[in-house]
Amino acid sequence: MEMRVPWQRLVPQGNYDFVNIAFLPTFGNGQTPMINLAGHCDPYSNGCVGLSSDIKSCQAKGIKVMLSIGGGAGSYYLTSAEDARQVATYLWNNFLGGQSSSRPLGDAILDGIDFDIEGGTNQHWDDLASYLSAYSKSGKKVYLTAAPQCPFPDAWVGGALKTGLFDYVWVQFYNNPPCQYTSGDVSNLEDAWKQWTSDIPGAKIFLGLPAAPEAAGSGFIPVTDLTSKVLPAIKGSAKYGELQKHNKAGDLWIAIQGKVYNVTDWAKEHPGGDIPLLNLAGQDVTDAFIAFHPGTAWKYLDKFFNGYHLKDFQVSEVSKDYRRLASEFSKSGLFEKKGHVVVLSLCSVVLMLVACVYGVLCSNNFWVHMICGGLLGFSWIQVAYLGHDSGHYQIMTTRGYNKFVQILTGNCLTGISIAWWKWTHNAHHIACNSLDHDPDLQHLPVFAVSSRLFHSITSCFYERKLTFDPLSRFLVSYQHLTFYPVMCVARVNLFLQTFLLLFSKRKVPDRALNIFGILVFWTWFPLLVSCLPNWTERVLFVLASFIVTAIQHIQFCLNHFSANVYVGPPKGNDWFEKQTSGTLDISCSSWMDWFHGGLQFQLEHHLFPRLPRCQLRKVSPFVIELCKKHNLPYRSMSFFDANVTTIKTLRAAALQARDLTNPVPRNLLWEAVNTHG
């Protein structure tokens, strides 16, 4: 809206997202720019600086305040690109983030510039938009909006709008009979609306209407007609660019198979947590939805459908083949055929735990106790695989029993919270090998798999900076030597992460149940260790159990540490490609599947996380074939070779970290020549 009534009456109502201060009607061609606020204040005597506090009050409530330039009457036009640059400089210094001794509106920093160009010439407005947009790199974003007439393209700023630099465009569907609503006939307006929403790149398009009949010569739409005829006609489609605007907490849209869903209020209730939704917000997420949800989940989407259909999003050939493959697997029942893995795994865990307890209680032999420590470690490995399975799909007959198994296997038997696992693991799957979004690659100050971590990037998962300080540089410089020793005690970090989450202010599903399970573990485990005859054996027993579980920790690192990495959020339209580039399979004989928990087929698991582990070997040939068809990597190595590759990756980063004199240029050159991430 434009400023016509006292601001203190507007702000408390909460009905406005934008306020346009109108106008700056004089500028360009060497003229001295001058604002004219229709008598609200006198700019000639610095009478408008008092508006500064009102502007700040609006902004404090989330309202964006813009300066509208141009208008229906005034003296404005641009004679050259240089003229446009000079006007942009004036606007930056006097109304935006720059500095000037004569700011007409005081020290308030406006949010952007609104182009209400209705005269002069149609030249160099694109240059002005470009120069203003460039100031966003100086700090606070400079929003660009426009108010063109509804005949398409606009006679004055039509060319500028084609640049894709504008964030919002409120088209004036009034005072223009050929494209406005007239006496029950919505066809002219609808046709013009389709042109605007189809051909303007990037911007979010708004329907601009007069608020009262006397506010315009023609084009006023009664409320009943607006809600019953006009809005239903124009809300049937949305551009992908518009979808991308809704990409944050508090304003979160996603698209699935062409339909747009508003999941803003539901994100916190999402069983998989809000982070996967936030990582893919404002995008088409069809592939990820298919990967993580059974067919029964589709029926729950309807309540979030906001009436929009994507009309300009192209599905890639890779995605088409991936969806076809997922559909074939579903039709053949592979997602439901779980085999006897759960029963056999539970039996093996029970046997190992019984043998461990019996050996500790009934034997005084040192080596028997050490073997029992190893058995306990092996049982933890198998328990972790069971917990992993139950987190991705239902391994029990009901959801209640499934949750019971999760708490039992995760919290009670291993001391690692299933809530912590879900929180980090879902984020890992969605943002596989993103240095700033995937928590499984964020191990500073101990490890760094890429020199890009040397730039102290910000973790979007932990919401803190991953500082590459002198301690990090020292530890990373020797990470290829400390990798295996650290893996032997890596379980301590998992215990710590569990406590940090469960006793944090973050929302944790089933917090009390998770804490109870942890208390169970920290009751029986110390009691078992205390039954050993002396402190030497107690320490070595615990160390033996931890060293055995290091095998599992190492395997998880092998699956990703030497694969490709990237910086930034995941993209919904290259789901298959990101999974293939960020994973590494471990080749082994089928009789070793139990040892690796099926996760040696890491790519297959990432593409089809709901697929029971007993089916991963069966689908592997189909994945290999699809990768070949689209010239995508499918990497599979022996356990030994994967270790060698991972150590080489860590050593390469370690040598770069030792460059204390000029690390950045050398790192960039090294990665250009020896790309491993």
XYZ file of C-alpha atoms in Angstrom:
677
model
C 0.000 0.000 0.000
C 1.029 3.636 -0.332
C 1.325 5.954 2.642
C -1.945 7.885 2.893
C -2.916 7.586 6.604
C -0.913 7.917 9.837
C 1.449 5.003 10.176
C 0.672 4.370 13.831
C -2.832 3.342 12.675
C -1.451 0.939 10.083
C 1.241 -0.995 11.901
C -0.791 -2.532 14.747
C -3.365 -3.955 12.327
C -0.937 -6.564 11.009
C -2.556 -6.531 7.565
C 0.374 -5.197 5.574
C 3.610 -6.749 4.336
C 4.792 -3.742 2.325
C 4.520 0.023 2.561
C 5.456 2.114 -0.466
C 6.468 5.700 0.249
C 5.329 7.602 -2.823
C 6.898 9.323 -4.661
C 10.325 10.382 -5.802
C 8.905 12.054 -8.960
C 11.937 14.119 -9.940
C 15.258 12.516 -10.933
C 17.472 11.709 -13.902
C 18.988 13.809 -16.698
C 21.036 15.824 -14.219
C 18.024 17.004 -12.206
C 18.235 17.355 -8.447
C 16.142 14.468 -7.073
C 13.237 15.505 -4.873
C 10.557 13.551 -3.029
C 6.916 14.620 -2.936
C 4.786 12.899 -0.279
C 1.510 14.641 -1.223
C 1.545 17.113 1.640
C 2.389 14.667 4.448
C 5.625 16.555 5.085
C 7.767 19.289 3.560
C 11.025 17.887 2.124
C 12.329 21.374 1.339
C 12.720 22.136 5.046
C 13.830 18.645 6.055
C 10.325 18.097 7.350
C 10.263 14.427 6.338
C 13.132 13.205 8.499
C 10.645 12.649 11.293
C 9.246 9.699 9.365
C 12.388 7.767 10.237
C 10.958 6.437 13.509
C 7.738 5.354 11.751
C 9.741 3.517 9.117
C 11.763 1.688 11.768
C 8.588 0.814 13.656
C 7.136 -0.801 10.539
C 10.338 -2.704 9.835
C 10.489 -3.980 13.407
C 7.161 -5.688 12.749
C 8.416 -7.356 9.588
C 6.964 -4.844 7.141
C 9.200 -3.942 4.194
C 9.242 -0.211 3.474
C 10.014 0.819 -0.109
C 10.560 4.127 -1.878
C 8.355 4.385 -4.957
C 9.990 6.311 -7.791
C 8.124 7.838 -10.728
C 4.368 8.117 -10.450
C 1.671 9.460 -12.705
C 3.003 13.005 -12.670
C 6.577 14.205 -12.444
C 9.787 14.874 -14.293
C 11.854 11.718 -14.582
C 13.716 9.835 -17.277
C 17.130 8.311 -17.806
C 19.333 9.403 -20.662
C 22.076 6.775 -20.458
C 23.487 3.892 -18.456
C 25.752 6.394 -16.688
C 22.714 8.462 -15.772
C 21.125 5.300 -14.346
C 24.281 4.622 -12.318
C 24.229 8.123 -10.853
C 20.565 7.794 -9.874
C 21.273 4.402 -8.274
C 24.137 5.953 -6.300
C 21.859 8.737 -5.092
C 19.158 6.275 -4.013
C 21.702 4.093 -2.212
C 23.277 6.971 -0.306
C 20.091 8.856 0.532
C 17.473 6.146 1.146
C 19.180 2.740 1.347
C 22.353 1.485 3.022
C 24.751 4.240 1.966
C 25.621 7.466 3.718
C 24.787 11.087 3.022
C 24.561 14.299 5.026
C 21.125 15.054 3.598
C 18.956 11.937 3.839
C 15.365 13.137 3.180
C 13.815 10.470 5.429
C 16.412 10.569 8.178
C 18.650 7.672 9.177
C 16.093 4.938 8.461
C 17.315 2.444 5.872
C 14.561 1.515 3.447
C 14.236 -2.040 2.178
C 14.232 -1.282 -1.527
C 12.981 0.661 -4.515
C 9.595 0.394 -6.227
C 9.472 1.266 -9.962
C 6.160 3.044 -10.675
C 7.216 4.310 -14.097
C 4.348 5.822 -16.055
C 6.101 8.327 -18.301
C 9.376 9.624 -19.665
C 11.012 6.942 -21.809
C 11.378 3.174 -21.611
C 15.170 3.334 -21.781
C 17.763 2.331 -19.141
C 15.373 1.166 -16.419
C 17.062 -2.218 -16.728
C 20.406 -0.483 -16.068
C 18.980 1.199 -12.971
C 17.654 -2.147 -11.715
C 21.035 -3.754 -12.322
C 22.971 -1.073 -10.443
C 20.544 -1.162 -7.501
C 20.593 -4.940 -7.344
C 24.399 -4.903 -7.178
C 24.213 -3.025 -3.875
C 22.778 -6.173 -2.262
C 26.328 -7.488 -2.251
C 27.279 -4.661 0.113
C 25.213 -6.058 2.968
C 21.452 -5.760 3.392
C 19.452 -6.998 0.414
C 17.968 -4.283 -1.798
C 14.487 -5.395 -2.824
C 13.239 -4.325 -6.239
C 9.537 -4.091 -6.972
C 7.497 -2.623 -9.826
C 3.941 -1.454 -10.476
C 3.406 -1.821 -14.251
C 0.106 -1.369 -16.086
C -1.728 -4.585 -16.913
C -1.383 -4.458 -20.749
C 1.456 -6.853 -21.466
C 4.272 -6.038 -21.892
C 4.334 -2.802 -19.940
C 5.188 0.142 -22.197
C 7.691 1.643 -19.770
C 9.402 -1.081 -17.701
C 8.592 -4.170 -19.765
C 12.241 -4.567 -20.762
C 13.517 -4.081 -17.219
C 11.171 -6.757 -15.872
C 12.697 -9.261 -18.307
C 16.011 -9.036 -16.393
C 14.681 -11.230 -13.586
C 16.046 -8.775 -11.015
C 12.678 -7.835 -9.536
C 11.459 -9.584 -6.399
C 7.819 -8.527 -6.507
C 5.604 -7.088 -9.245
C 2.199 -5.645 -8.389
C 0.437 -5.251 -11.717
C -2.155 -2.446 -11.921
C -5.307 -4.204 -13.103
C -7.309 -0.972 -13.149
C -7.731 2.076 -15.374
C -7.074 -0.337 -18.274
C -10.399 -1.784 -19.583
C -8.722 -4.241 -22.049
C -7.177 -6.196 -19.168
C -9.295 -5.483 -16.111
C -12.377 -7.032 -14.546
C -15.633 -5.643 -15.960
C -19.189 -6.318 -14.713
C -18.848 -10.015 -13.964
C -16.511 -10.730 -16.869
C -13.156 -12.040 -15.629
C -11.816 -13.233 -19.000
C -9.774 -10.110 -19.888
C -8.132 -10.000 -16.473
C -7.487 -13.745 -16.488
C -5.839 -13.647 -19.930
C -3.578 -10.773 -18.885
C -2.763 -12.495 -15.599
C -1.599 -15.619 -17.416
C 0.720 -13.513 -19.569
C 2.246 -11.809 -16.558
C 2.736 -15.019 -14.579
C 4.154 -16.880 -17.567
C 6.650 -14.425 -19.013
C 8.193 -12.481 -16.116
C 11.197 -14.404 -14.733
C 11.757 -14.842 -11.016
C 9.350 -12.283 -9.590
C 6.334 -12.952 -7.446
C 3.308 -11.450 -9.217
C 0.554 -9.637 -7.297
C -2.915 -8.563 -8.371
C -2.984 -4.768 -8.009
C -6.447 -3.344 -7.363
C -7.962 -0.079 -6.062
C -9.207 -0.292 -2.476
C -12.321 1.779 -3.198
C -14.299 2.899 -6.281
C -13.093 6.495 -5.907
C -9.448 5.388 -5.757
C -9.328 4.798 -9.528
C -11.190 5.741 -12.680
C -12.213 2.131 -13.337
C -11.344 -1.391 -12.292
C -12.684 -1.522 -8.730
C -13.842 -5.067 -7.885
C -16.472 -5.613 -5.159
C -15.350 -7.993 -2.426
C -17.947 -10.639 -3.305
C -16.828 -10.696 -6.951
C -13.178 -10.730 -5.930
C -13.533 -13.781 -3.679
C -16.033 -15.733 -5.780
C -14.840 -15.034 -9.326
C -11.466 -13.315 -9.663
C -9.304 -15.071 -7.053
C -10.445 -18.607 -8.007
C -9.585 -17.805 -11.628
C -6.033 -16.594 -10.967
C -5.016 -18.938 -8.126
C -4.948 -21.991 -10.352
C -1.275 -21.747 -11.298
C 2.099 -20.744 -9.878
C 5.520 -20.210 -11.408
C 8.486 -22.145 -10.088
C 10.072 -18.776 -9.345
C 7.165 -17.975 -7.055
C 7.508 -21.301 -5.279
C 11.173 -20.532 -4.586
C 10.174 -17.417 -2.635
C 8.529 -19.543 0.069
C 11.745 -21.114 1.320
C 12.069 -20.422 5.033
C 10.570 -21.166 8.414
C 7.325 -19.250 8.692
C 6.793 -19.329 4.933
C 7.454 -22.843 3.652
C 6.054 -24.269 0.432
C 7.020 -27.413 -1.436
C 5.796 -28.985 -4.677
C 5.101 -32.657 -5.334
C 4.181 -33.860 -8.822
C 3.074 -30.403 -9.903
C 0.947 -29.555 -6.858
C 2.108 -26.884 -4.408
C 1.699 -27.503 -0.671
C 1.933 -25.000 2.156
C 3.548 -26.886 5.059
C 4.505 -23.797 7.076
C 2.485 -24.624 10.180
C 3.027 -28.366 9.942
C 6.819 -28.392 9.571
C 7.418 -28.797 13.311
C 5.020 -31.753 13.390
C 6.685 -33.551 10.481
C 7.688 -37.045 11.730
C 11.052 -36.659 10.009
C 11.680 -33.274 11.647
C 11.578 -29.789 10.163
C 15.171 -29.765 8.860
C 14.493 -31.945 5.772
C 11.609 -29.635 4.845
C 13.670 -26.494 5.419
C 16.556 -27.880 3.357
C 14.229 -28.448 0.391
C 11.872 -25.513 0.981
C 10.665 -23.650 -2.080
C 11.445 -26.541 -4.428
C 9.920 -29.506 -6.169
C 10.577 -32.406 -3.786
C 8.864 -35.239 -5.639
C 11.904 -37.525 -5.767
C 12.704 -37.082 -2.078
C 9.050 -37.606 -1.129
C 8.907 -40.845 -3.108
C 12.151 -42.004 -1.507
C 11.086 -41.465 2.097
C 7.333 -42.039 2.126
C 5.137 -45.086 1.490
C 2.133 -44.878 -0.795
C -0.154 -44.383 2.206
C 1.420 -40.965 2.869
C -0.023 -39.375 -0.267
C -3.505 -39.080 1.233
C -2.218 -36.740 3.943
C -1.051 -34.148 1.423
C -4.488 -32.887 0.469
C -4.943 -30.802 3.618
C -1.806 -28.817 2.739
C -2.675 -28.187 -0.917
C -2.962 -24.432 -1.461
C -4.610 -24.519 -4.878
C -1.501 -23.875 -6.966
C -0.143 -26.065 -9.739
C 3.378 -25.695 -11.097
C 3.256 -25.073 -14.810
C 6.857 -24.330 -15.754
C 8.827 -27.026 -13.931
C 10.513 -29.587 -16.164
C 11.136 -33.083 -14.814
C 14.555 -34.379 -15.867
C 14.965 -37.680 -17.679
C 16.945 -39.008 -14.726
C 14.053 -38.253 -12.358
C 11.557 -39.872 -14.709
C 13.599 -43.073 -14.761
C 14.109 -42.994 -10.990
C 10.379 -42.614 -10.354
C 9.641 -45.394 -12.804
C 12.094 -47.679 -11.027
C 10.632 -46.847 -7.599
C 7.164 -47.616 -8.926
C 8.302 -50.984 -10.287
C 9.901 -51.922 -6.979
C 6.706 -50.972 -5.172
C 4.496 -52.990 -7.509
C 6.709 -56.040 -7.049
C 6.348 -55.746 -3.272
C 10.036 -55.239 -2.507
C 9.309 -52.579 0.115
C 7.143 -55.032 2.057
C 9.362 -58.138 1.831
C 11.535 -57.835 4.918
C 12.658 -61.459 5.101
C 13.851 -62.866 8.419
C 16.483 -60.217 9.080
C 14.815 -58.779 12.193
C 14.337 -62.162 13.887
C 17.837 -63.373 13.065
C 19.408 -60.079 14.145
C 17.526 -60.025 17.443
C 18.526 -63.640 18.127
C 22.191 -62.909 17.412
C 22.101 -59.831 19.655
C 20.495 -61.765 22.515
C 23.067 -64.563 22.196
C 25.993 -62.133 22.208
C 24.629 -60.187 25.185
C 23.939 -63.364 27.166
C 27.427 -64.678 26.385
C 28.932 -61.333 27.403
C 27.083 -61.171 30.724
C 27.818 -64.844 31.455
C 31.522 -64.395 30.727
C 31.784 -61.321 32.948
C 29.883 -62.869 35.870
C 31.050 -66.473 35.705
C 34.681 -66.267 34.647
C 37.778 -64.793 36.237
C 39.902 -65.150 33.106
C 41.282 -61.889 31.728
C 41.049 -62.969 28.066
C 37.488 -64.183 28.495
C 36.607 -60.727 29.767
C 38.279 -59.093 26.769
C 36.389 -61.400 24.404
C 33.189 -60.435 26.216
C 34.013 -56.775 25.611
C 34.402 -57.573 21.917
C 31.075 -59.457 21.914
C 29.387 -56.468 23.486
C 30.839 -54.275 20.720
C 29.589 -56.665 18.015
C 26.137 -56.702 19.614
C 26.094 -52.902 19.548
C 26.912 -52.985 15.835
C 23.999 -55.301 15.080
C 21.713 -53.337 17.392
C 22.642 -50.157 15.507
C 21.659 -51.793 12.216
C 18.308 -52.796 13.709
C 17.743 -49.269 14.983
C 18.679 -47.923 11.554
C 16.181 -50.266 9.881
C 13.381 -49.314 12.271
C 14.072 -45.636 11.654
C 13.638 -45.951 7.895
C 10.739 -48.373 7.709
C 8.433 -50.326 9.988
C 10.170 -53.560 10.992
C 7.471 -54.571 13.498
C 3.770 -55.263 13.072
C 2.611 -51.876 14.410
C 4.042 -48.383 14.789
C 3.877 -48.738 18.568
C 6.034 -51.873 18.556
C 8.342 -50.217 16.060
C 8.899 -47.281 18.432
C 9.469 -49.736 21.275
C 12.211 -51.450 19.264
C 13.766 -48.064 18.449
C 13.982 -47.065 22.118
C 15.138 -50.555 23.132
C 17.830 -50.944 20.486
C 18.967 -47.348 20.444
C 18.585 -45.831 23.879
C 18.431 -48.821 26.240
C 21.055 -51.116 24.687
C 23.535 -48.677 23.128
C 23.064 -45.411 25.038
C 22.547 -43.495 21.798
C 19.237 -41.681 21.448
C 17.026 -42.647 18.518
C 15.796 -39.023 18.567
C 19.367 -37.808 18.002
C 19.838 -40.360 15.225
C 16.660 -39.290 13.414
C 17.573 -35.621 13.762
C 20.993 -36.002 12.181
C 20.344 -38.942 9.855
C 17.371 -37.439 8.047
C 19.367 -34.276 7.427
C 22.258 -36.406 6.121
C 20.032 -38.249 3.651
C 18.445 -35.079 2.309
C 21.683 -33.076 2.026
C 24.065 -35.932 1.285
C 27.662 -34.596 1.368
C 26.783 -30.912 1.533
C 29.571 -29.429 3.635
C 27.303 -26.877 5.294
C 24.057 -28.897 5.494
C 25.133 -32.515 6.105
C 26.087 -33.058 9.788
C 27.934 -36.269 8.893
C 30.709 -34.213 7.288
C 30.965 -31.560 9.991
C 33.732 -32.881 12.240
C 35.932 -29.865 12.886
C 38.254 -29.451 14.722
C 39.196 -33.136 14.284
C 38.523 -33.937 10.616
C 38.038 -32.006 7.360
C 37.376 -33.868 4.110
C 37.709 -30.785 1.896
C 39.765 -27.608 1.917
C 36.533 -25.671 1.585
C 36.083 -26.273 5.306
C 39.221 -24.191 5.863
C 37.137 -21.072 5.146
C 35.170 -21.427 8.401
C 31.825 -22.018 6.710
C 28.590 -21.843 8.683
C 26.774 -25.058 9.511
C 23.135 -24.659 8.560
C 22.390 -27.791 10.601
C 24.005 -26.791 13.897
C 23.397 -23.075 13.223
C 26.933 -22.096 14.136
C 30.210 -21.333 12.422
C 32.607 -24.230 11.817
C 35.692 -22.272 12.790
C 38.959 -23.388 11.257
C 41.236 -22.051 13.987
C 44.850 -22.943 14.898
C 43.685 -25.991 16.868
C 41.671 -27.218 13.891
C 44.622 -26.640 11.569
C 46.909 -28.662 13.861
C 44.500 -31.589 14.274
C 43.495 -31.692 10.607
C 47.174 -31.617 9.602
C 47.556 -35.110 11.087
C 44.043 -36.460 10.475
C 45.244 -39.266 8.195
C 47.332 -40.539 11.126
C 44.710 -40.004 13.841
C 41.742 -41.349 11.859
C 41.793 -44.925 13.175
C 42.680 -44.010 16.794
C 39.821 -41.486 16.837
C 37.432 -44.081 15.419
C 38.277 -46.346 18.354
C 36.781 -43.840 20.781
C 34.216 -42.259 18.432
C 31.427 -43.731 20.518
C 32.174 -41.208 23.253
C 31.166 -38.428 20.864
C 27.846 -40.164 20.176
C 27.129 -40.338 23.905
C 27.965 -36.650 24.213
C 25.788 -35.663 21.231
C 22.882 -37.612 22.730
C 23.086 -35.726 26.015
C 23.498 -32.363 24.288
C 20.297 -32.895 22.286
C 18.098 -34.440 24.962
C 18.908 -31.715 27.484
C 18.806 -28.825 25.005
C 16.013 -26.315 24.388
C 15.403 -27.798 20.960
C 12.081 -29.552 20.417
C 12.717 -33.301 20.774
C 9.972 -35.850 19.965
C 9.385 -38.272 22.849
C 12.018 -36.522 24.962
C 10.954 -38.199 28.234
C 10.928 -41.661 26.658
C 14.364 -41.076 25.157
C 15.779 -39.889 28.481
C 14.293 -42.928 30.223
C 15.977 -45.231 27.693
C 19.327 -43.497 28.237
C 18.956 -43.927 32.007
C 18.357 -47.640 31.471
C 21.640 -47.911 29.538
C 23.626 -45.914 32.079
C 22.249 -48.222 34.758
C 23.019 -51.658 33.351
C 26.268 -50.821 31.533
C 28.157 -49.391 34.564
C 26.790 -52.243 36.700
C 28.117 -54.801 34.219
C 31.524 -53.114 34.079
C 31.658 -52.903 37.879
C 31.393 -56.709 38.077
C 34.907 -57.010 36.627
C 37.594 -57.677 39.258
C 39.764 -54.543 38.900
C 39.992 -51.155 37.215
C 42.503 -52.329 34.637
C 40.124 -54.928 33.290
C 37.214 -52.494 33.486
C 38.991 -49.897 31.368
C 40.249 -52.499 28.870
C 36.784 -54.113 28.686
C 35.182 -50.774 27.760
C 38.010 -50.022 25.333
C 37.633 -53.451 23.680
C 33.916 -52.862 23.129
C 34.597 -49.400 21.688
C 37.381 -50.657 19.397
C 35.073 -53.280 17.886
C 32.374 -50.695 17.182
C 35.066 -48.647 15.408
C 34.577 -51.020 12.478
C 31.095 -49.601 11.986
C 32.213 -46.004 12.418
C 34.942 -46.557 9.819
C 32.477 -48.078 7.361
C 30.171 -45.074 7.588
C 33.131 -42.774 6.899
C 34.219 -44.895 3.919
C 30.746 -44.499 2.389
C 31.074 -40.705 2.152
C 34.458 -39.207 3.086
C 36.074 -39.797 -0.304
C 32.969 -39.057 -2.378
C 32.138 -35.700 -3.985
C 31.151 -32.803 -1.743
C 29.484 -29.457 -2.386
C 28.490 -26.304 -0.529
C 24.900 -25.120 -0.324
C 21.451 -26.612 0.190
C 20.326 -29.682 -1.730
C 18.253 -29.226 -4.877
C 15.056 -31.143 -5.327
C 15.506 -31.434 -9.097
C 18.799 -33.345 -8.979
C 18.027 -35.843 -6.225
C 19.377 -38.877 -8.057
C 22.548 -37.094 -9.177
C 23.398 -35.827 -5.677
C 23.030 -39.300 -4.187
C 25.265 -40.915 -6.809
C 27.993 -38.307 -6.449
C 28.001 -38.355 -2.649
C 28.142 -42.082 -1.913
C 30.536 -45.021 -2.216
C 29.580 -48.706 -2.062
C 31.644 -51.414 -0.364
C 31.829 -54.595 -2.458
C 31.710 -57.895 -0.582
C 30.319 -61.416 -0.804
C 26.677 -61.981 0.056
C 27.552 -63.889 3.236
C 29.049 -60.638 4.585
C 25.790 -58.701 4.250
C 25.044 -59.283 7.953
C 28.406 -57.787 8.897
C 27.771 -54.549 6.993
C 24.055 -54.399 7.809
C 23.246 -54.030 4.111
C 24.765 -50.543 4.176
C 27.661 -51.582 1.983
C 25.065 -50.838 -0.727
C 25.129 -47.199 0.306
C 23.922 -45.709 -2.975
C 21.052 -48.160 -3.219
C 20.102 -47.354 0.364
C 20.233 -43.583 -0.256
C 18.066 -43.869 -3.350
C 15.557 -46.232 -1.708
C 15.902 -45.714 2.071
C 12.643 -47.576 2.824
C 13.862 -50.702 1.066
C 14.611 -53.529 3.532
C 18.314 -54.356 3.632
C 17.710 -57.878 2.307
C 16.513 -56.339 -0.981
C 19.428 -53.974 -1.592
C 21.629 -56.560 -3.328
C 18.725 -57.461 -5.621
C 18.129 -53.905 -6.812
C 21.817 -53.054 -7.240
C 21.977 -54.161 -10.921
C 19.046 -51.859 -11.765
C 20.789 -48.907 -10.107
C 24.031 -49.672 -11.959
C 22.150 -49.800 -15.257
C 20.416 -46.467 -14.561
C 23.729 -44.822 -13.681
C 25.274 -46.066 -16.927
C 22.314 -44.843 -18.953
C 22.692 -41.294 -17.651
C 26.495 -41.292 -17.406
C 26.448 -40.947 -13.606
C 29.085 -42.369 -11.247
C 28.574 -45.712 -9.552
C 31.546 -46.324 -7.289
C 32.081 -49.655 -5.575
C 35.321 -50.682 -3.859
C 36.532 -53.422 -1.583
C 36.716 -52.611 2.115
C 40.509 -52.367 1.845
C 40.489 -50.108 -1.238
C 37.836 -47.860 0.299
C 40.077 -47.440 3.358
C 43.033 -46.534 1.133
C 40.961 -43.957 -0.784
C 39.615 -42.405 2.403
C 43.078 -42.102 3.941
C 44.339 -40.495 0.713
C 41.498 -37.975 0.886
C 42.278 -37.157 4.508
C 46.022 -36.948 3.797
C 45.494 -34.589 0.860
C 43.437 -32.218 3.012
C 45.964 -32.574 5.843
C 48.846 -31.472 3.619
C 46.861 -28.434 2.525
C 46.075 -27.541 6.125
C 49.810 -27.461 6.872
C 50.301 -24.626 4.384
C 50.481 -21.807 6.918
C 51.648 -19.136 4.464
C 49.110 -18.998 1.651
C 46.529 -21.756 2.023
C 43.633 -20.472 -0.047
C 45.152 -20.172 -3.561
C 46.945 -23.460 -3.235
C 43.811 -25.194 -1.979
C 41.720 -23.919 -4.856
C 44.348 -24.943 -7.379
C 44.727 -28.347 -5.774
C 40.994 -28.969 -5.914
C 40.850 -27.849 -9.548
C 43.525 -30.377 -10.521
C 42.834 -33.169 -8.031
C 39.075 -33.067 -7.607
C 37.873 -35.341 -4.849
C 34.994 -33.219 -3.637
